[in-house]
Amino acid sequence: MKQTRKRLGDLIVEAGLISEEQLNEALQEKPQNQKLGEALLLKGYLTEQQLIEVLEAQLGIPHISLYNYPFEANLFSLVPREVAARNLVVPLRKEAEKLVVAMADPMDFFAIDDLRLSTGFQIEAVIATKDDIIRAINKYYSVDEEFDELTESTRGGESDQQENLTDESSPIVKLVNQILLSAVTQKASDIHIDPQETKVVIRYRVDGLLRVERALPKNMQSVLTARIKIMSNLDITEHRVPQDGRIKMKVEYYPIDLRVSTLPTVYGEKIVMRILDLSNALTEIEKLSFNKVNLSRFISLIEKPNGIVLITGPTGSGKSSTLYAALNKLNSESVNIITVEDPVEYQLEGISQIQVNANVGMTFAAGLRAILRQDPDIVMVGEIRDRETAETAVRASLTGHLVLSTLHTNDAISSINRLIDMGVEPFLVATALTGVVAQRLVRRVCRDCGEAHIPTAREVDIFAKRGLKIDRILRGKGCASCNMSGYKGRIAIQEVVVVNDEIRRLIMNGESVSKLRQIAVQNKTIFLIDDGLLKVKQGLTTTEEVLRVAIPE
């Protein structure tokens, strides 16, 4: 009797990892040439580790973790880096006439044939995650062997160096590309190139925390800096003043936008590159991890025809992403949306975006005044930094425009006082402001190694003070996919304060922040700490993460 093999989608549903509806949605929305597994990963319905376990059961092929795997260095000469990167394959060990390789897709028979012909060995495949394989390729097919070449080239003449900086096959170009690729695969938000006395340290900011990726010899500093400056159209002869630039490129078929900033330090120029992943740029508001109450309040705020909606929080708390998601929701042919930003991070189709340029007098306030003569319906101001911008934004909202902007304050209610401190009259703030959203990012518990724990007495006490009960807390024990940190990815926690008539009256009377907070409590506002603790209850994050960014009163 012929045994029929179950389809991958059915197996994943049977394993209880996704629902039938999620499977159908992924099947309908995925492009023709995309595999189902990839579509489900992109939607975040399951993790790569979970997918591999299902594939292992379906295909009968074992899976392996490459984290701290004892690779045999001599095997890397059998499979060239280009072949390994193109086919997502890494050689593991040699057994007589057989070569065991880790593959992201062990059903890729073309790649297996390719390897068999090029190496002369019989190929046996095991499954590993795509991230694991890319990390291994970047780490073990390193540019170390090319460092000698690089050192030689740094001793070469000026004309040789210039040629090396633009030649795609030169070691320095390969090194920079590898640094960028490695950062993108690790989902880093920033790359720091820090010159020190005897070396150059490269660090990545992953999930909000910096970690050292590698250290390079000091003699490579000048060519590394020059290559990055050439890519971002900066002046390579100027080392004494800070410079800003931008790089647009494709890494592994993904469009990546890099914002580059150089800063002269004692040991040379420090370079920080902010990675803007254009493939993940536009999220829908519904996917921003708002809880249901806050989501409906936020949507009702941005759907009002006029007024100011502020999003507050420190640098790197996802304010821009929330603003872009709001603009994306409001964007249609029937409305005129204009933004003034510093810098324009993501280009949005159908929206006019202005770049602030203080050198020619194009400040936030000047840009905003010009926008108001362009018959806008919705205006987005990147940041309210001074009295002039604040007053212009307030006047714009009073003349029938919806104004979205950001402000750097610790919580939602403090931003009311911040506007008044900037010199805006309290009655204008009260009339113009319709709502404030405070936002922070917390690390998400790794979905592959999260384990339930009994909460500590202190945690039970923290929850009880906020009127919540907690029975179990999810914590990651650390695995290969989260780099042994127990966390992978980040989610936002928010508080949404809607300015109603009562709060308006208190603002006009110049009442204190504590009085405003009392009214917000009566209005059933979910504060940052509450939203964070609710997400701990859902198993999304941990109490430590929430207390790192939100202070309990």
Coordinates of C-alpha atoms in Angstrom, one line a residue:
M1 CA 0.0 0.0 0.0
K2 CA 1.4 3.4 -1.0
Q3 CA 2.0 5.7 1.9
T4 CA 1.0 9.3 1.3
R5 CA 3.1 12.0 2.8
K6 CA 1.3 14.7 4.6
R7 CA 1.7 18.3 3.4
L8 CA 3.8 20.7 5.4
G9 CA 0.9 23.0 6.2
D10 CA -1.2 20.2 7.6
L11 CA 1.6 19.0 9.8
I12 CA 2.2 22.5 11.2
V13 CA -1.5 22.8 12.0
E14 CA -1.6 19.3 13.5
A15 CA 1.4 20.2 15.7
G16 CA -0.8 23.1 17.1
L17 CA 1.7 25.7 16.0
I18 CA -0.7 27.7 13.8
S19 CA -4.4 27.7 13.2
E20 CA -6.2 26.6 10.0
E21 CA -7.1 30.3 9.3
Q22 CA -3.5 31.4 9.6
L23 CA -2.4 28.6 7.2
N24 CA -5.1 29.7 4.6
E25 CA -4.1 33.3 5.0
A26 CA -0.4 32.6 4.4
L27 CA -1.2 30.4 1.3
Q28 CA -3.4 33.1 -0.2
E29 CA -1.0 36.0 0.4
K30 CA 2.3 34.4 -0.5
P31 CA 3.9 35.0 -3.9
Q32 CA 3.9 32.1 -6.4
N33 CA 7.6 31.3 -6.0
Q34 CA 7.8 31.6 -2.2
K35 CA 7.8 28.5 -0.1
L36 CA 5.1 28.1 2.6
G37 CA 7.6 27.8 5.4
E38 CA 9.2 31.2 4.4
A39 CA 5.8 32.8 4.2
L40 CA 4.8 31.6 7.7
L41 CA 8.2 32.8 9.1
L42 CA 7.8 36.3 7.6
K43 CA 4.3 36.6 9.1
G44 CA 5.8 35.6 12.5
Y45 CA 3.3 32.7 12.9
L46 CA 6.1 30.3 13.9
T47 CA 9.8 30.4 14.5
E48 CA 12.5 28.8 12.3
Q49 CA 13.3 26.3 15.1
Q50 CA 9.6 25.1 15.2
L51 CA 9.5 24.9 11.3
I52 CA 12.7 22.8 11.4
E53 CA 11.3 20.4 13.9
V54 CA 8.2 19.8 11.7
L55 CA 10.4 19.4 8.6
E56 CA 12.5 16.8 10.6
A57 CA 9.3 14.8 11.3
Q58 CA 8.1 15.2 7.7
L59 CA 11.3 14.3 5.9
G60 CA 13.0 12.1 8.4
I61 CA 16.1 14.2 8.1
P62 CA 17.8 15.1 11.4
H63 CA 18.3 18.8 12.4
I64 CA 21.4 20.2 14.0
S65 CA 22.3 23.4 15.9
L66 CA 25.5 25.1 14.5
Y67 CA 26.0 27.1 17.7
N68 CA 29.5 26.2 19.0
Y69 CA 29.7 23.3 16.5
P70 CA 33.2 21.9 16.2
F71 CA 33.7 22.7 12.5
E72 CA 36.7 21.2 10.6
A73 CA 38.5 24.2 9.0
N74 CA 40.0 22.2 6.1
L75 CA 36.5 21.4 4.8
F76 CA 35.8 25.0 4.0
S77 CA 38.2 24.8 1.0
L78 CA 36.0 22.1 -0.5
V79 CA 32.9 24.3 -0.7
P80 CA 33.8 27.9 -1.8
R81 CA 32.1 30.8 0.0
E82 CA 30.1 31.8 -3.0
V83 CA 28.6 28.3 -3.3
A84 CA 27.9 28.1 0.4
A85 CA 26.2 31.5 0.4
R86 CA 24.2 30.9 -2.7
N87 CA 22.9 27.5 -1.7
L88 CA 22.8 28.2 2.1
V89 CA 25.0 25.2 2.9
V90 CA 27.9 24.6 5.3
P91 CA 30.2 21.5 5.3
L92 CA 30.2 19.7 8.7
R93 CA 32.3 16.5 8.5
K94 CA 33.8 14.0 6.1
E95 CA 33.0 10.3 6.4
A96 CA 35.0 8.1 3.9
E97 CA 33.4 9.0 0.5
K98 CA 30.6 11.0 2.1
L99 CA 30.4 14.7 3.0
V100 CA 27.9 15.7 5.6
V101 CA 26.5 19.3 5.1
A102 CA 24.0 21.4 6.9
M103 CA 21.3 22.9 4.6
A104 CA 18.5 25.3 5.1
D105 CA 16.5 23.4 2.4
P106 CA 17.5 19.8 2.3
M107 CA 15.1 19.3 -0.6
D108 CA 17.1 21.5 -2.9
F109 CA 18.3 18.7 -5.1
F110 CA 20.0 21.1 -7.6
A111 CA 22.3 22.4 -4.8
I112 CA 23.1 18.8 -3.7
D113 CA 24.0 17.8 -7.3
D114 CA 26.1 20.9 -7.6
L115 CA 28.0 20.0 -4.5
R116 CA 28.4 16.4 -5.5
L117 CA 29.9 17.4 -8.9
S118 CA 32.2 20.1 -7.5
T119 CA 33.5 18.1 -4.5
G120 CA 33.4 14.5 -5.8
F121 CA 31.8 13.3 -2.6
Q122 CA 28.4 11.7 -2.0
I123 CA 26.4 14.4 -0.1
E124 CA 24.3 13.7 3.0
A125 CA 22.2 16.7 4.2
V126 CA 21.0 17.6 7.7
I127 CA 18.7 20.6 8.4
A128 CA 19.9 23.8 10.1
T129 CA 18.2 27.2 10.5
K130 CA 18.9 29.8 7.8
D131 CA 20.2 32.2 10.4
D132 CA 22.5 29.6 11.8
I133 CA 24.0 28.8 8.4
I134 CA 24.5 32.5 7.4
R135 CA 26.1 33.2 10.8
A136 CA 28.5 30.2 10.3
I137 CA 29.4 31.3 6.8
N138 CA 30.1 34.8 8.0
K139 CA 32.2 33.6 10.9
Y140 CA 34.2 30.7 9.4
Y141 CA 34.6 31.9 5.8
S142 CA 36.0 35.1 7.3
V143 CA 38.1 37.6 5.6
D144 CA 40.9 36.7 7.9
E145 CA 42.9 35.1 5.1
E146 CA 42.5 38.4 3.2
F147 CA 43.8 40.5 6.1
D148 CA 47.4 39.9 4.8
E149 CA 46.3 41.2 1.4
L150 CA 44.7 44.1 3.1
T151 CA 47.8 44.9 5.1
E152 CA 49.8 44.8 1.9
S153 CA 47.3 47.1 0.2
T154 CA 47.5 49.6 3.1
R155 CA 51.2 49.8 2.4
G156 CA 50.7 50.3 -1.3
G157 CA 50.7 53.7 -3.0
E158 CA 47.8 56.2 -3.0
S159 CA 46.5 55.2 -6.4
D160 CA 46.5 51.5 -5.5
Q161 CA 44.4 52.3 -2.4
Q162 CA 41.9 54.4 -4.4
E163 CA 41.5 51.5 -6.8
N164 CA 41.0 49.0 -3.9
L165 CA 38.3 51.1 -2.4
T166 CA 36.0 50.8 -5.4
D167 CA 37.0 47.4 -6.8
E168 CA 34.3 44.9 -5.9
S169 CA 36.8 42.0 -5.6
S170 CA 39.2 43.9 -3.3
P171 CA 39.6 42.6 0.3
I172 CA 38.4 45.9 1.9
V173 CA 35.2 45.9 -0.1
K174 CA 34.6 42.3 0.8
L175 CA 35.3 43.1 4.5
V176 CA 32.8 46.0 4.6
N177 CA 30.2 43.9 2.8
Q178 CA 30.6 41.1 5.3
I179 CA 30.3 43.5 8.2
L180 CA 27.0 44.8 6.8
L181 CA 25.7 41.3 5.9
S182 CA 26.5 40.0 9.3
A183 CA 24.7 42.9 11.0
V184 CA 21.6 42.5 8.8
T185 CA 21.4 38.7 9.4
Q186 CA 21.7 39.3 13.2
K187 CA 18.9 41.9 12.8
A188 CA 21.1 44.6 14.3
S189 CA 19.7 48.2 14.4
D190 CA 23.1 49.9 14.5
I191 CA 26.7 49.2 13.6
H192 CA 29.4 51.0 15.7
I193 CA 33.0 51.2 14.3
D194 CA 35.0 52.4 17.3
P195 CA 38.7 53.3 16.8
Q196 CA 40.8 52.6 19.9
E197 CA 44.5 53.1 20.6
T198 CA 45.7 49.7 19.2
K199 CA 42.7 48.3 17.3
V200 CA 39.3 49.1 15.7
V201 CA 36.3 47.5 17.5
I202 CA 33.1 46.7 15.6
R203 CA 30.0 46.4 17.7
Y204 CA 26.3 45.7 16.8
R205 CA 23.3 46.9 18.6
V206 CA 20.9 43.9 18.7
D207 CA 17.5 44.2 20.5
G208 CA 18.6 47.5 22.1
L209 CA 21.9 46.2 23.6
L210 CA 25.4 46.7 22.1
R211 CA 27.8 43.7 21.8
V212 CA 31.2 43.3 20.3
E213 CA 31.3 41.5 17.0
R214 CA 35.0 41.6 16.2
A215 CA 38.2 43.6 16.6
L216 CA 40.3 44.6 13.6
P217 CA 44.0 45.6 13.5
K218 CA 44.7 49.3 13.8
N219 CA 46.4 49.5 10.3
M220 CA 43.0 48.7 8.7
Q221 CA 41.3 51.8 10.2
S222 CA 42.0 54.3 7.4
V223 CA 40.9 52.0 4.5
L224 CA 37.8 50.9 6.4
T225 CA 36.8 54.5 7.1
A226 CA 37.6 55.6 3.5
R227 CA 35.5 52.7 2.0
I228 CA 32.5 53.5 4.1
K229 CA 32.9 57.3 3.2
I230 CA 33.0 56.5 -0.5
M231 CA 29.8 54.3 -0.2
S232 CA 28.0 57.2 1.6
N233 CA 29.3 60.0 -0.7
L234 CA 31.2 61.7 2.1
D235 CA 34.4 63.7 1.7
I236 CA 37.3 61.2 2.4
T237 CA 39.8 64.0 2.8
E238 CA 38.0 65.6 5.7
H239 CA 38.7 64.1 9.1
R240 CA 38.2 67.0 11.4
V241 CA 34.5 67.7 11.3
P242 CA 31.5 65.3 11.8
Q243 CA 29.8 64.2 8.5
D244 CA 26.4 62.6 7.7
G245 CA 25.6 60.4 4.7
R246 CA 23.4 57.7 3.5
I247 CA 24.0 54.3 1.8
K248 CA 21.3 52.5 -0.2
M249 CA 22.1 48.9 -1.2
K250 CA 20.8 45.4 -1.5
V251 CA 22.1 42.8 0.9
E252 CA 21.0 39.2 0.1
Y253 CA 18.2 40.6 -2.1
Y254 CA 16.9 42.8 0.7
P255 CA 16.8 46.6 0.2
I256 CA 18.7 48.1 3.0
D257 CA 19.1 51.8 3.8
L258 CA 22.0 52.9 6.1
R259 CA 22.2 56.3 7.8
V260 CA 25.9 57.0 8.3
S261 CA 27.4 59.4 10.9
T262 CA 31.1 60.1 11.4
L263 CA 32.6 61.8 14.4
P264 CA 36.3 62.8 14.9
T265 CA 37.7 61.3 18.1
V266 CA 41.2 61.1 19.6
Y267 CA 42.0 57.8 17.9
G268 CA 40.4 58.6 14.5
E269 CA 36.9 58.8 13.2
K270 CA 34.1 56.9 14.9
I271 CA 31.4 55.7 12.5
V272 CA 27.9 54.7 13.5
M273 CA 25.5 53.3 10.9
R274 CA 21.8 53.0 11.6
I275 CA 20.2 50.2 9.6
L276 CA 16.8 50.9 8.2
D277 CA 15.4 47.7 6.9
L278 CA 13.1 48.8 4.1
S279 CA 11.4 45.4 3.9
N280 CA 10.1 45.8 7.4
A281 CA 9.5 49.5 7.3
L282 CA 5.8 49.8 6.9
T283 CA 4.0 47.9 9.6
E284 CA 0.2 48.1 10.2
I285 CA -0.9 49.7 13.4
E286 CA -2.6 46.3 14.3
K287 CA 0.9 44.7 14.4
L288 CA 2.5 47.2 16.7
S289 CA 1.6 45.2 19.9
F290 CA -0.9 47.7 21.2
N291 CA -3.3 46.1 23.6
K292 CA -7.0 46.3 22.5
V293 CA -8.0 49.3 24.7
N294 CA -5.0 51.3 23.7
L295 CA -5.3 50.4 20.0
S296 CA -9.0 51.6 19.8
R297 CA -8.0 54.8 21.6
F298 CA -5.0 55.5 19.4
I299 CA -7.0 54.9 16.2
S300 CA -9.8 57.2 17.4
L301 CA -7.2 59.9 18.1
I302 CA -5.6 59.8 14.6
E303 CA -8.9 59.6 12.8
K304 CA -10.0 63.0 14.3
P305 CA -10.0 65.8 11.6
N306 CA -7.8 68.1 13.7
G307 CA -5.7 68.4 16.9
I308 CA -2.2 67.4 17.9
V309 CA -1.3 63.8 18.7
L310 CA 2.1 63.4 20.3
I311 CA 4.2 60.2 20.6
T312 CA 6.8 60.4 23.4
G313 CA 9.7 58.4 24.5
P314 CA 13.6 58.4 24.5
T315 CA 15.7 57.8 21.3
G316 CA 15.3 54.3 20.0
S317 CA 11.8 53.6 21.4
G318 CA 10.1 53.0 18.1
K319 CA 8.4 56.4 17.9
S320 CA 9.1 56.8 14.2
S321 CA 7.7 53.4 13.4
T322 CA 4.5 54.1 15.2
L323 CA 4.2 57.5 13.4
Y324 CA 4.8 55.8 10.0
A325 CA 2.2 53.1 10.8
A326 CA -0.3 55.9 11.6
L327 CA 0.5 57.7 8.4
N328 CA 0.2 54.5 6.4
K329 CA -3.3 53.9 7.9
L330 CA -4.4 57.5 7.1
N331 CA -2.8 57.5 3.6
S332 CA -5.3 57.6 0.8
E333 CA -5.8 59.6 -2.5
S334 CA -8.4 61.8 -0.8
V335 CA -6.0 63.4 1.7
N336 CA -2.9 65.5 1.4
I337 CA -0.2 64.4 3.8
I338 CA 3.0 66.3 4.2
T339 CA 5.8 65.6 6.6
V340 CA 8.9 67.5 7.8
E341 CA 11.6 65.2 9.2
D342 CA 15.2 65.1 10.3
P343 CA 16.2 62.9 8.6
V344 CA 13.6 61.3 6.3
E345 CA 14.0 57.7 7.4
Y346 CA 11.6 55.9 5.1
Q347 CA 10.2 57.2 1.9
L348 CA 6.4 56.7 1.8
E349 CA 4.5 56.5 -1.5
G350 CA 1.8 59.1 -1.9
I351 CA 3.2 61.3 0.9
S352 CA 5.2 64.5 0.4
Q353 CA 8.3 64.4 2.7
I354 CA 10.6 67.3 3.5
Q355 CA 14.1 66.9 4.8
V356 CA 15.2 69.5 7.4
N357 CA 18.4 71.3 6.4
A358 CA 19.5 73.9 9.0
N359 CA 22.4 75.1 6.8
V360 CA 20.0 76.7 4.3
G361 CA 17.5 77.8 6.9
M362 CA 15.1 74.8 6.4
T363 CA 14.3 74.2 10.1
F364 CA 11.2 72.3 11.5
A365 CA 9.4 75.6 12.0
A366 CA 10.3 77.0 8.6
G367 CA 9.2 73.7 6.9
L368 CA 6.0 73.6 8.9
R369 CA 5.1 77.2 7.9
A370 CA 5.7 76.4 4.3
I371 CA 3.6 73.2 4.6
L372 CA 0.6 75.2 5.8
R373 CA 0.5 77.1 2.5
Q374 CA 0.3 73.7 0.6
D375 CA -3.3 73.0 1.6
P376 CA -2.5 69.9 3.8
D377 CA -5.0 67.7 5.6
I378 CA -2.5 65.9 7.8
V379 CA 0.9 67.2 8.9
M380 CA 3.7 65.1 10.5
V381 CA 6.5 67.0 12.3
G382 CA 9.5 64.7 13.0
E383 CA 10.1 66.3 16.4
I384 CA 9.0 69.4 18.4
R385 CA 12.3 70.8 19.7
D386 CA 11.7 74.5 20.3
R387 CA 9.1 77.1 21.1
E388 CA 8.7 78.2 17.4
T389 CA 7.9 74.7 16.2
A390 CA 5.6 74.0 19.1
E391 CA 3.6 77.2 18.5
T392 CA 3.4 76.7 14.7
A393 CA 2.2 73.1 15.3
V394 CA -0.5 74.3 17.8
R395 CA -1.7 76.9 15.4
A396 CA -1.8 74.4 12.5
S397 CA -4.0 72.1 14.6
L398 CA -6.3 75.0 15.5
T399 CA -6.8 75.9 11.9
G400 CA -8.3 72.4 11.1
H401 CA -5.2 70.2 10.5
L402 CA -4.4 66.9 12.1
V403 CA -0.8 67.2 13.4
L404 CA 1.3 64.2 14.4
S405 CA 4.7 64.7 16.1
T406 CA 7.2 63.3 18.7
L407 CA 8.5 64.7 21.9
H408 CA 11.3 63.5 24.3
T409 CA 9.6 63.0 27.7
N410 CA 9.5 60.2 30.2
D411 CA 5.7 59.6 30.2
A412 CA 2.6 60.9 28.4
I413 CA 1.4 63.4 31.0
S414 CA 4.9 65.1 31.3
S415 CA 4.6 66.2 27.7
I416 CA 1.8 68.6 28.5
N417 CA 4.1 70.4 30.9
R418 CA 6.9 70.2 28.4
L419 CA 4.9 72.1 25.8
I420 CA 4.0 74.8 28.5
D421 CA 7.7 75.0 29.5
M422 CA 8.6 75.6 25.9
G423 CA 6.5 78.8 26.1
V424 CA 3.2 77.7 24.5
E425 CA 0.2 79.3 26.4
P426 CA -1.7 76.7 28.5
F427 CA -5.0 77.6 26.9
L428 CA -3.5 76.8 23.4
V429 CA -2.1 73.5 24.7
A430 CA -5.5 72.6 26.2
T431 CA -7.4 73.5 23.0
A432 CA -5.0 71.9 20.5
L433 CA -3.8 68.6 22.2
T434 CA -6.1 65.6 21.6
G435 CA -3.9 62.8 22.9
V436 CA -0.4 61.6 23.9
V437 CA 1.1 58.2 23.4
A438 CA 4.2 57.2 25.5
Q439 CA 6.1 54.2 24.1
R440 CA 9.1 52.0 25.1
L441 CA 10.6 48.9 23.6
V442 CA 11.2 45.8 25.6
R443 CA 13.0 42.6 24.6
R444 CA 10.7 39.7 23.7
V445 CA 11.2 36.3 25.4
C446 CA 12.7 33.9 22.8
R447 CA 9.9 31.7 21.5
D448 CA 12.2 28.7 21.1
C449 CA 13.6 28.4 24.6
G450 CA 10.9 30.2 26.8
E451 CA 10.1 28.2 29.9
A452 CA 7.4 28.8 32.5
H453 CA 8.6 29.8 36.0
I454 CA 6.9 30.5 39.3
P455 CA 7.1 34.3 40.0
T456 CA 9.2 35.5 42.9
A457 CA 7.6 37.1 45.9
R458 CA 8.8 40.5 44.7
E459 CA 7.2 40.0 41.3
V460 CA 3.9 38.9 42.9
D461 CA 4.1 42.1 45.0
I462 CA 4.7 44.3 42.0
F463 CA 1.7 42.8 40.2
A464 CA -0.5 43.1 43.3
K465 CA 0.3 46.8 43.6
R466 CA -1.1 47.3 40.1
G467 CA -4.2 45.2 40.9
L468 CA -3.0 42.2 38.8
K469 CA -2.5 38.5 39.7
I470 CA 0.4 36.4 38.2
D471 CA 0.7 32.6 38.3
R472 CA 3.6 32.0 35.9
I473 CA 6.2 34.0 34.1
L474 CA 7.9 32.9 30.9
R475 CA 11.7 33.2 30.7
G476 CA 14.1 32.1 28.0
K477 CA 16.8 29.7 29.2
G478 CA 19.1 30.6 26.2
C479 CA 19.5 28.8 22.9
A480 CA 21.3 29.1 19.6
S481 CA 18.6 31.1 17.9
C482 CA 18.7 33.9 20.6
N483 CA 22.5 33.8 21.1
M484 CA 22.0 32.4 24.6
S485 CA 20.4 35.6 25.8
G486 CA 16.9 34.2 26.3
Y487 CA 15.4 37.1 24.3
K488 CA 14.8 37.5 20.6
G489 CA 13.2 40.5 19.0
R490 CA 11.4 43.4 20.7
I491 CA 7.9 44.5 21.3
A492 CA 6.5 47.9 22.3
I493 CA 4.7 48.8 25.5
Q494 CA 2.5 51.9 25.4
E495 CA 0.3 54.3 27.4
V496 CA -2.4 56.3 25.6
V497 CA -3.7 59.4 27.4
V498 CA -6.8 60.9 25.7
V499 CA -7.2 64.6 26.5
N500 CA -10.9 65.1 27.5
D501 CA -12.7 68.2 28.8
E502 CA -11.7 67.5 32.4
I503 CA -8.0 67.3 31.6
R504 CA -8.4 70.5 29.4
R505 CA -9.8 72.4 32.4
L506 CA -6.9 71.3 34.6
I507 CA -4.3 72.3 31.9
M508 CA -5.9 75.8 31.6
N509 CA -5.8 76.2 35.4
G510 CA -2.1 75.2 35.5
E511 CA -2.7 72.2 37.7
S512 CA 0.2 69.9 38.7
V513 CA 1.2 66.6 36.9
S514 CA -0.1 64.6 39.9
K515 CA -3.6 66.1 39.5
L516 CA -3.6 65.3 35.8
R517 CA -2.4 61.7 36.6
Q518 CA -5.4 61.3 39.0
I519 CA -7.8 62.2 36.3
A520 CA -6.0 59.8 33.9
V521 CA -6.4 57.0 36.4
Q522 CA -10.1 57.8 36.7
N523 CA -10.3 57.6 32.9
K524 CA -9.0 54.0 33.1
T525 CA -5.7 54.9 31.4
I526 CA -3.4 51.9 31.0
F527 CA 0.0 53.3 32.1
L528 CA 3.4 52.0 30.7
I529 CA 4.0 49.8 33.7
D530 CA 0.5 48.3 33.5
D531 CA 0.8 47.5 29.8
G532 CA 4.2 46.0 30.4
L533 CA 3.0 43.8 33.2
L534 CA 0.0 42.7 31.1
K535 CA 2.5 41.6 28.4
V536 CA 4.5 39.7 31.1
K537 CA 1.2 37.8 31.9
Q538 CA 0.9 37.0 28.2
G539 CA 4.4 35.5 28.2
L540 CA 5.8 38.1 25.8
T541 CA 8.4 39.6 28.0
T542 CA 9.8 39.5 31.6
T543 CA 9.3 41.7 34.6
E544 CA 13.0 42.8 34.5
E545 CA 12.6 44.1 31.0
V546 CA 9.5 46.1 32.0
L547 CA 11.1 47.6 35.1
R548 CA 14.2 48.5 33.0
V549 CA 12.1 51.0 30.9
A550 CA 9.0 51.8 33.1
I551 CA 9.2 53.1 36.7
P552 CA 6.4 51.9 39.0
E553 CA 4.9 54.9 41.0

